[in-house]
């Protein structure tokens, strides 16, 4: 008898030994021991309360900033997928969005409501849950600039409320405990003409098309920018732009279009991709003395 024979009853979907690769942009990685897609926040809270506290819990958004390792993920992986998790409402100058809502949908809703400030979310292919965790941002704006508050559930299924200051946000980093599963976030925009907001969103989306490999199997920015440096430049100057990594079988490489984005051209494994990232970190350190830090989260076990 293991914890998997004794899982709580749920209203959502609970699947055993479920492949996670289809839920990530890189399309690599092993299985979740259990994958839970809760019907709503009550279902999630009840599940967390009843789950054996020793079982690890991991949340996935749409997997646009993760490598799931080839040996899969121990414990329960939770995905906040489906309509109840993606609701977006506006009230005056505030917008409230479920953690499973796509950032781009929140940007669109802000245009419709005539609220400026959230246009940058049109350029980030993740969910609100991922944005809260990563302090996602681009083109000079970050989540912390527009967030008012958020709430989530801790590992015991208890509601936790956070104001912006509680997150302790820095560049692509939140100081919130990793065991909080974000459920909903509220943002504040600045009133503006809907057409003006929509036009800025249009500019951001077309700029993305030409500067990032958004149709590839990728994970977004691989490394954070070290203070005073650009990671793409360091990777480029070390000679890794567009170069196939000879030591990894699957042909993982840094993109020709954006040299801080890794690409899985088709056959790479998670180990190939992570191995490439580590090889580049070591090379850049040796050549420049600068230690690149991973922005991409790596989860699970190697094989
Ligand atoms: C083509 C491309 C372009 C990108 N451009 C940008 C960019 O310009 N700026 C930028 O900041 N990022 C960018 N990214 C990275 C990525 O989109 C962001 O980091 C995004 O916020 C991740 O959201 P996600 O839903 O995919 O989260 P995932 O990648 O699934 O997870 C990321 C982290 O968030 C945690 N998480 C997810 N949901 C929750 C939740 N509900 N509660 C608690 N934790 C949660 C996960 O556990 C994990 O630690 C890009 C990625 C790609 C593929």
Short mmCIF file of C-alpha atoms and ligand atoms in Angstrom, two decimals:
data_model
loop_
_atom_site.label_atom_id
_atom_site.label_comp_id
_atom_site.label_asym_id
_atom_site.label_seq_id
_atom_site.Cartn_x
_atom_site.Cartn_y
_atom_site.Cartn_z
CA UNK A 1 0.00 0.00 0.00
CA UNK A 2 1.41 3.44 -0.93
CA UNK A 3 -0.02 6.97 -0.69
CA UNK A 4 -1.29 6.53 -4.25
CA UNK A 5 -3.70 3.78 -3.11
CA UNK A 6 -5.18 6.14 -0.57
CA UNK A 7 -5.80 9.40 -2.43
CA UNK A 8 -8.66 11.70 -1.35
CA UNK A 9 -11.91 11.75 -3.32
CA UNK A 10 -12.08 14.69 -5.70
CA UNK A 11 -14.53 16.34 -8.09
CA UNK A 12 -11.83 17.17 -10.63
CA UNK A 13 -9.50 14.78 -12.48
CA UNK A 14 -6.94 12.68 -10.63
CA UNK A 15 -4.70 10.57 -12.86
CA UNK A 16 -1.87 8.21 -11.92
CA UNK A 17 1.48 7.98 -13.71
CA UNK A 18 0.55 10.72 -16.18
CA UNK A 19 3.04 12.07 -18.77
CA UNK A 20 3.90 15.73 -18.20
CA UNK A 21 5.76 16.44 -21.46
CA UNK A 22 2.56 17.51 -23.27
CA UNK A 23 2.03 20.16 -20.59
CA UNK A 24 5.36 21.88 -21.12
CA UNK A 25 6.68 24.08 -23.92
CA UNK A 26 9.86 21.98 -24.24
CA UNK A 27 7.70 18.83 -24.63
CA UNK A 28 10.15 16.77 -22.57
CA UNK A 29 10.20 15.03 -19.22
CA UNK A 30 8.80 12.05 -17.39
CA UNK A 31 5.53 11.32 -15.65
CA UNK A 32 3.83 12.72 -12.59
CA UNK A 33 3.27 10.01 -9.97
CA UNK A 34 -0.18 11.61 -9.73
CA UNK A 35 -1.65 14.52 -11.67
CA UNK A 36 -4.56 16.46 -10.17
CA UNK A 37 -6.69 18.95 -12.08
CA UNK A 38 -9.00 20.37 -9.42
CA UNK A 39 -12.56 21.32 -10.37
CA UNK A 40 -12.30 24.58 -8.41
CA UNK A 41 -10.64 26.14 -5.35
CA UNK A 42 -12.87 24.21 -2.89
CA UNK A 43 -11.92 20.93 -4.53
CA UNK A 44 -8.24 21.91 -4.31
CA UNK A 45 -8.52 22.97 -0.64
CA UNK A 46 -10.32 19.73 0.33
CA UNK A 47 -7.73 17.66 -1.52
CA UNK A 48 -4.77 19.42 0.14
CA UNK A 49 -6.36 19.06 3.59
CA UNK A 50 -6.89 15.33 3.11
CA UNK A 51 -3.60 14.50 1.34
CA UNK A 52 -0.91 12.77 3.40
CA UNK A 53 1.33 15.73 4.42
CA UNK A 54 4.46 13.79 3.52
CA UNK A 55 3.50 13.66 -0.18
CA UNK A 56 5.27 16.37 -2.20
CA UNK A 57 3.06 18.75 -4.20
CA UNK A 58 4.22 20.66 -7.31
CA UNK A 59 2.18 23.16 -9.37
CA UNK A 60 2.50 23.58 -13.11
CA UNK A 61 1.11 26.47 -15.10
CA UNK A 62 1.42 26.02 -18.85
CA UNK A 63 5.05 24.95 -18.48
CA UNK A 64 6.54 27.90 -20.36
CA UNK A 65 9.43 28.34 -17.91
CA UNK A 66 10.19 24.80 -16.74
CA UNK A 67 12.16 21.71 -17.59
CA UNK A 68 10.47 18.58 -16.23
CA UNK A 69 13.30 16.10 -15.79
CA UNK A 70 13.19 12.70 -17.52
CA UNK A 71 12.63 10.68 -14.33
CA UNK A 72 9.33 12.47 -13.70
CA UNK A 73 7.98 14.24 -10.64
CA UNK A 74 7.50 12.63 -7.27
CA UNK A 75 4.18 13.12 -5.50
CA UNK A 76 1.24 15.07 -6.87
CA UNK A 77 1.49 17.59 -9.70
CA UNK A 78 -1.37 20.08 -9.80
CA UNK A 79 -2.53 21.91 -12.93
CA UNK A 80 -5.10 24.68 -12.64
CA UNK A 81 -6.65 24.03 -16.03
CA UNK A 82 -10.17 24.74 -17.17
CA UNK A 83 -12.74 27.50 -17.05
CA UNK A 84 -13.11 28.09 -13.26
CA UNK A 85 -9.37 28.74 -13.05
CA UNK A 86 -9.27 31.14 -15.98
CA UNK A 87 -11.98 33.64 -15.03
CA UNK A 88 -11.21 37.32 -15.46
CA UNK A 89 -13.40 40.11 -14.07
CA UNK A 90 -12.99 43.86 -14.00
CA UNK A 91 -14.32 46.34 -11.46
CA UNK A 92 -13.47 50.03 -11.87
CA UNK A 93 -9.72 50.19 -12.32
CA UNK A 94 -9.04 46.69 -10.99
CA UNK A 95 -8.83 43.35 -12.79
CA UNK A 96 -9.09 40.03 -10.99
CA UNK A 97 -7.88 36.87 -12.71
CA UNK A 98 -7.74 33.19 -11.83
CA UNK A 99 -4.27 31.65 -11.53
CA UNK A 100 -4.97 29.50 -14.58
CA UNK A 101 -5.81 32.48 -16.82
CA UNK A 102 -3.28 33.17 -19.56
CA UNK A 103 -1.40 36.45 -19.13
CA UNK A 104 -2.32 37.33 -22.72
CA UNK A 105 -6.04 36.98 -21.91
CA UNK A 106 -5.60 39.33 -18.95
CA UNK A 107 -3.91 41.85 -21.25
CA UNK A 108 -6.82 41.55 -23.68
CA UNK A 109 -9.35 42.02 -20.88
CA UNK A 110 -7.48 45.13 -19.72
CA UNK A 111 -7.80 46.62 -23.21
CA UNK A 112 -11.51 45.86 -23.30
CA UNK A 113 -11.95 47.52 -19.91
CA UNK A 114 -9.89 50.55 -20.98
CA UNK A 115 -7.13 49.99 -18.43
CA UNK A 116 -3.49 50.67 -19.23
CA UNK A 117 -0.46 49.08 -17.54
CA UNK A 118 -1.00 45.39 -18.20
CA UNK A 119 -0.15 45.47 -21.92
CA UNK A 120 3.16 43.69 -21.28
CA UNK A 121 1.29 40.52 -20.30
CA UNK A 122 0.47 40.13 -24.01
CA UNK A 123 4.11 39.16 -24.53
CA UNK A 124 4.34 36.47 -21.86
CA UNK A 125 2.96 33.04 -22.77
CA UNK A 126 2.38 31.82 -19.18
CA UNK A 127 -0.46 31.86 -16.67
CA UNK A 128 -1.15 34.25 -13.81
CA UNK A 129 0.05 31.58 -11.33
CA UNK A 130 3.39 31.46 -13.16
CA UNK A 131 3.55 35.27 -13.37
CA UNK A 132 3.03 35.61 -9.60
CA UNK A 133 5.81 33.11 -8.93
CA UNK A 134 8.28 34.48 -11.49
CA UNK A 135 7.46 38.22 -11.21
CA UNK A 136 7.06 37.87 -14.95
CA UNK A 137 7.70 40.95 -17.04
CA UNK A 138 8.99 42.40 -20.28
CA UNK A 139 9.74 45.70 -22.00
CA UNK A 140 10.33 47.53 -18.73
CA UNK A 141 7.23 46.36 -16.84
CA UNK A 142 6.91 43.57 -14.31
CA UNK A 143 4.12 41.87 -12.38
CA UNK A 144 5.08 43.85 -9.27
CA UNK A 145 4.25 47.14 -11.04
CA UNK A 146 0.55 46.31 -11.43
CA UNK A 147 -0.24 43.68 -8.79
CA UNK A 148 -2.41 44.70 -5.83
CA UNK A 149 -2.92 41.40 -4.03
CA UNK A 150 -3.33 37.67 -4.51
CA UNK A 151 -4.57 34.71 -2.56
CA UNK A 152 -3.69 31.06 -2.55
CA UNK A 153 -3.77 27.86 -0.53
CA UNK A 154 -0.96 26.43 1.54
CA UNK A 155 -0.05 22.76 1.71
CA UNK A 156 -2.68 22.30 4.46
CA UNK A 157 -5.40 23.73 2.21
CA UNK A 158 -5.66 26.96 4.24
CA UNK A 159 -6.33 30.28 2.49
CA UNK A 160 -3.38 32.69 2.50
CA UNK A 161 -3.83 36.36 1.52
CA UNK A 162 -0.90 38.38 0.20
CA UNK A 163 -0.58 42.10 -0.51
CA UNK A 164 2.02 43.18 -3.07
CA UNK A 165 4.66 43.94 -0.39
CA UNK A 166 4.39 40.42 1.06
CA UNK A 167 5.82 38.93 -2.15
CA UNK A 168 9.20 40.65 -1.63
CA UNK A 169 9.60 40.73 -5.40
CA UNK A 170 12.95 41.14 -7.08
CA UNK A 171 13.93 40.44 -10.69
CA UNK A 172 12.10 37.20 -11.71
CA UNK A 173 11.87 36.15 -8.09
CA UNK A 174 9.30 36.06 -5.30
CA UNK A 175 10.09 35.50 -1.65
CA UNK A 176 6.70 33.90 -0.98
CA UNK A 177 6.97 30.36 0.41
CA UNK A 178 7.13 27.82 -2.42
CA UNK A 179 4.30 25.77 -0.94
CA UNK A 180 1.61 28.41 -1.67
CA UNK A 181 -0.56 27.53 -4.65
CA UNK A 182 -1.83 30.80 -6.08
CA UNK A 183 -5.53 30.82 -6.88
CA UNK A 184 -6.36 34.39 -7.86
CA UNK A 185 -4.71 37.79 -8.33
CA UNK A 186 -5.98 41.37 -8.44
CA UNK A 187 -4.27 44.08 -10.48
CA UNK A 188 -4.75 47.81 -10.84
CA UNK A 189 -4.64 49.57 -14.22
CA UNK A 190 -4.83 53.23 -15.24
CA UNK A 191 -7.88 54.38 -17.20
CA UNK A 192 -7.13 54.88 -20.91
CA UNK A 193 -8.91 54.55 -24.24
CA UNK A 194 -9.50 50.85 -25.10
CA UNK A 195 -8.17 51.40 -28.66
CA UNK A 196 -4.92 52.90 -27.33
CA UNK A 197 -4.36 49.94 -24.98
CA UNK A 198 -5.21 47.48 -27.79
CA UNK A 199 -2.77 49.23 -30.15
CA UNK A 200 0.09 48.88 -27.63
CA UNK A 201 -0.77 45.20 -27.19
CA UNK A 202 -0.60 44.79 -30.98
CA UNK A 203 2.88 46.34 -31.01
CA UNK A 204 4.07 43.97 -28.28
CA UNK A 205 2.76 40.86 -30.01
CA UNK A 206 4.31 41.73 -33.37
CA UNK A 207 7.62 42.63 -31.72
CA UNK A 208 7.64 39.16 -30.09
CA UNK A 209 7.13 37.42 -33.43
CA UNK A 210 10.34 38.86 -34.82
CA UNK A 211 12.58 38.66 -31.75
CA UNK A 212 11.73 35.35 -30.03
CA UNK A 213 11.38 31.76 -31.24
CA UNK A 214 7.76 31.64 -30.09
CA UNK A 215 6.78 28.77 -32.38
CA UNK A 216 9.58 26.49 -31.14
CA UNK A 217 9.76 24.08 -28.23
CA UNK A 218 11.45 26.42 -25.80
CA UNK A 219 11.34 27.57 -22.18
CA UNK A 220 11.71 31.33 -22.53
CA UNK A 221 14.76 33.03 -21.02
CA UNK A 222 17.15 30.37 -19.81
CA UNK A 223 19.23 32.56 -17.51
CA UNK A 224 18.47 35.66 -15.49
CA UNK A 225 20.39 38.76 -16.57
CA UNK A 226 23.35 39.14 -14.18
CA UNK A 227 23.56 42.70 -12.75
CA UNK A 228 25.00 44.96 -15.45
CA UNK A 229 25.01 42.25 -18.13
CA UNK A 230 22.65 40.66 -20.66
CA UNK A 231 22.55 36.87 -20.63
CA UNK A 232 21.88 36.69 -24.37
CA UNK A 233 25.09 38.63 -25.01
CA UNK A 234 27.19 36.44 -22.72
CA UNK A 235 25.82 33.26 -24.37
CA UNK A 236 26.36 34.78 -27.81
CA UNK A 237 29.91 35.98 -27.11
CA UNK A 238 30.82 32.57 -25.72
CA UNK A 239 29.89 31.17 -29.15
CA UNK A 240 26.71 29.24 -28.32
CA UNK A 241 24.14 31.03 -30.49
CA UNK A 242 22.64 28.52 -32.92
CA UNK A 243 25.32 25.91 -32.18
CA UNK A 244 24.27 22.28 -31.77
CA UNK A 245 25.64 20.87 -28.54
CA UNK A 246 27.88 17.98 -29.57
CA UNK A 247 27.70 16.27 -26.17
CA UNK A 248 23.91 16.01 -26.11
CA UNK A 249 22.27 13.53 -28.43
CA UNK A 250 19.02 15.34 -29.05
CA UNK A 251 20.40 18.44 -30.71
CA UNK A 252 19.37 20.90 -28.01
CA UNK A 253 20.69 24.35 -28.87
CA UNK A 254 20.50 28.04 -28.08
CA UNK A 255 18.26 29.79 -30.59
CA UNK A 256 19.65 31.68 -33.55
CA UNK A 257 16.91 34.27 -33.09
CA UNK A 258 17.40 34.84 -29.34
CA UNK A 259 20.56 33.48 -27.77
CA UNK A 260 19.13 33.25 -24.23
CA UNK A 261 16.38 30.85 -25.42
CA UNK A 262 17.12 27.12 -25.59
CA UNK A 263 15.34 25.04 -28.19
CA UNK A 264 14.37 21.42 -28.45
CA UNK A 265 14.46 20.84 -32.20
CA UNK A 266 12.51 17.62 -31.76
CA UNK A 267 14.42 14.73 -30.23
CA UNK A 268 16.08 16.28 -27.18
CA UNK A 269 15.50 14.88 -23.70
CA UNK A 270 15.26 16.95 -20.55
CA UNK A 271 18.81 15.80 -19.71
CA UNK A 272 20.04 17.06 -23.11
CA UNK A 273 18.46 20.47 -22.54
CA UNK A 274 19.56 20.87 -18.92
CA UNK A 275 23.02 19.52 -19.86
CA UNK A 276 23.34 22.18 -22.54
CA UNK A 277 22.37 24.88 -20.04
CA UNK A 278 24.98 23.63 -17.54
CA UNK A 279 27.66 23.41 -20.24
CA UNK A 280 27.01 27.02 -21.22
CA UNK A 281 27.06 28.18 -17.60
CA UNK A 282 30.46 26.52 -17.12
CA UNK A 283 31.80 27.95 -20.38
CA UNK A 284 30.61 31.51 -19.65
CA UNK A 285 32.08 31.28 -16.13
CA UNK A 286 35.42 30.12 -17.50
CA UNK A 287 35.54 32.83 -20.18
CA UNK A 288 34.18 35.81 -18.22
CA UNK A 289 34.13 34.94 -14.51
CA UNK A 290 30.34 35.54 -14.53
CA UNK A 291 28.11 32.86 -13.05
CA UNK A 292 24.82 32.69 -14.96
CA UNK A 293 21.83 31.83 -12.81
CA UNK A 294 18.99 29.70 -14.15
CA UNK A 295 15.69 31.51 -14.73
CA UNK A 296 14.05 28.30 -15.98
CA UNK A 297 12.80 26.14 -13.12
CA UNK A 298 13.94 22.54 -13.24
CA UNK A 299 11.66 20.08 -11.51
CA UNK A 300 11.61 16.34 -10.87
CA UNK A 301 14.23 13.60 -10.95
CA UNK A 302 16.88 12.81 -13.50
CA UNK A 303 16.71 9.20 -14.77
C1 LIG B 1 8.41 32.05 -25.97
C2 LIG B 1 8.51 32.46 -24.52
C3 LIG B 1 8.67 33.79 -24.20
C4 LIG B 1 8.74 34.20 -22.86
N1 LIG B 1 8.91 35.52 -22.57
C5 LIG B 1 8.94 35.92 -21.29
C6 LIG B 1 9.09 37.30 -20.95
O1 LIG B 1 9.19 38.16 -21.79
N2 LIG B 1 9.10 37.64 -19.65
C7 LIG B 1 8.98 36.72 -18.65
O2 LIG B 1 8.98 37.09 -17.48
N3 LIG B 1 8.87 35.40 -18.94
C8 LIG B 1 8.86 34.98 -20.22
N4 LIG B 1 8.74 33.65 -20.50
C9 LIG B 1 8.73 32.68 -19.39
C10 LIG B 1 7.36 32.30 -18.87
O3 LIG B 1 6.34 32.51 -19.83
C11 LIG B 1 7.02 33.04 -17.57
O4 LIG B 1 7.95 32.77 -16.55
C12 LIG B 1 5.64 32.64 -17.05
O5 LIG B 1 5.31 33.49 -15.97
C13 LIG B 1 5.55 31.19 -16.58
O6 LIG B 1 4.18 30.86 -16.44
P1 LIG B 1 3.67 29.36 -16.58
O7 LIG B 1 2.21 29.35 -16.36
O8 LIG B 1 4.12 28.76 -17.87
O9 LIG B 1 4.43 28.67 -15.38
P2 LIG B 1 5.29 27.32 -15.39
O10 LIG B 1 6.41 27.45 -16.35
O11 LIG B 1 4.38 26.16 -15.55
O12 LIG B 1 5.87 27.35 -13.92
C14 LIG B 1 6.82 28.33 -13.55
C15 LIG B 1 6.89 28.37 -12.04
O13 LIG B 1 5.67 28.92 -11.54
C16 LIG B 1 5.09 28.03 -10.58
N5 LIG B 1 3.63 28.15 -10.67
C17 LIG B 1 2.86 28.12 -11.78
N6 LIG B 1 1.56 28.29 -11.44
C18 LIG B 1 1.51 28.41 -10.09
C19 LIG B 1 0.47 28.60 -9.12
N7 LIG B 1 -0.81 28.69 -9.47
N8 LIG B 1 0.80 28.70 -7.82
C20 LIG B 1 2.10 28.60 -7.42
N9 LIG B 1 3.13 28.42 -8.28
C21 LIG B 1 2.84 28.32 -9.60
C22 LIG B 1 5.61 26.65 -10.96
O14 LIG B 1 5.57 25.77 -9.85
C23 LIG B 1 7.03 26.98 -11.39
O15 LIG B 1 7.86 27.13 -10.28
C24 LIG B 1 8.67 33.22 -21.83
C25 LIG B 1 8.50 31.87 -22.16
C26 LIG B 1 8.43 31.48 -23.50
C27 LIG B 1 8.24 30.03 -23.82
#
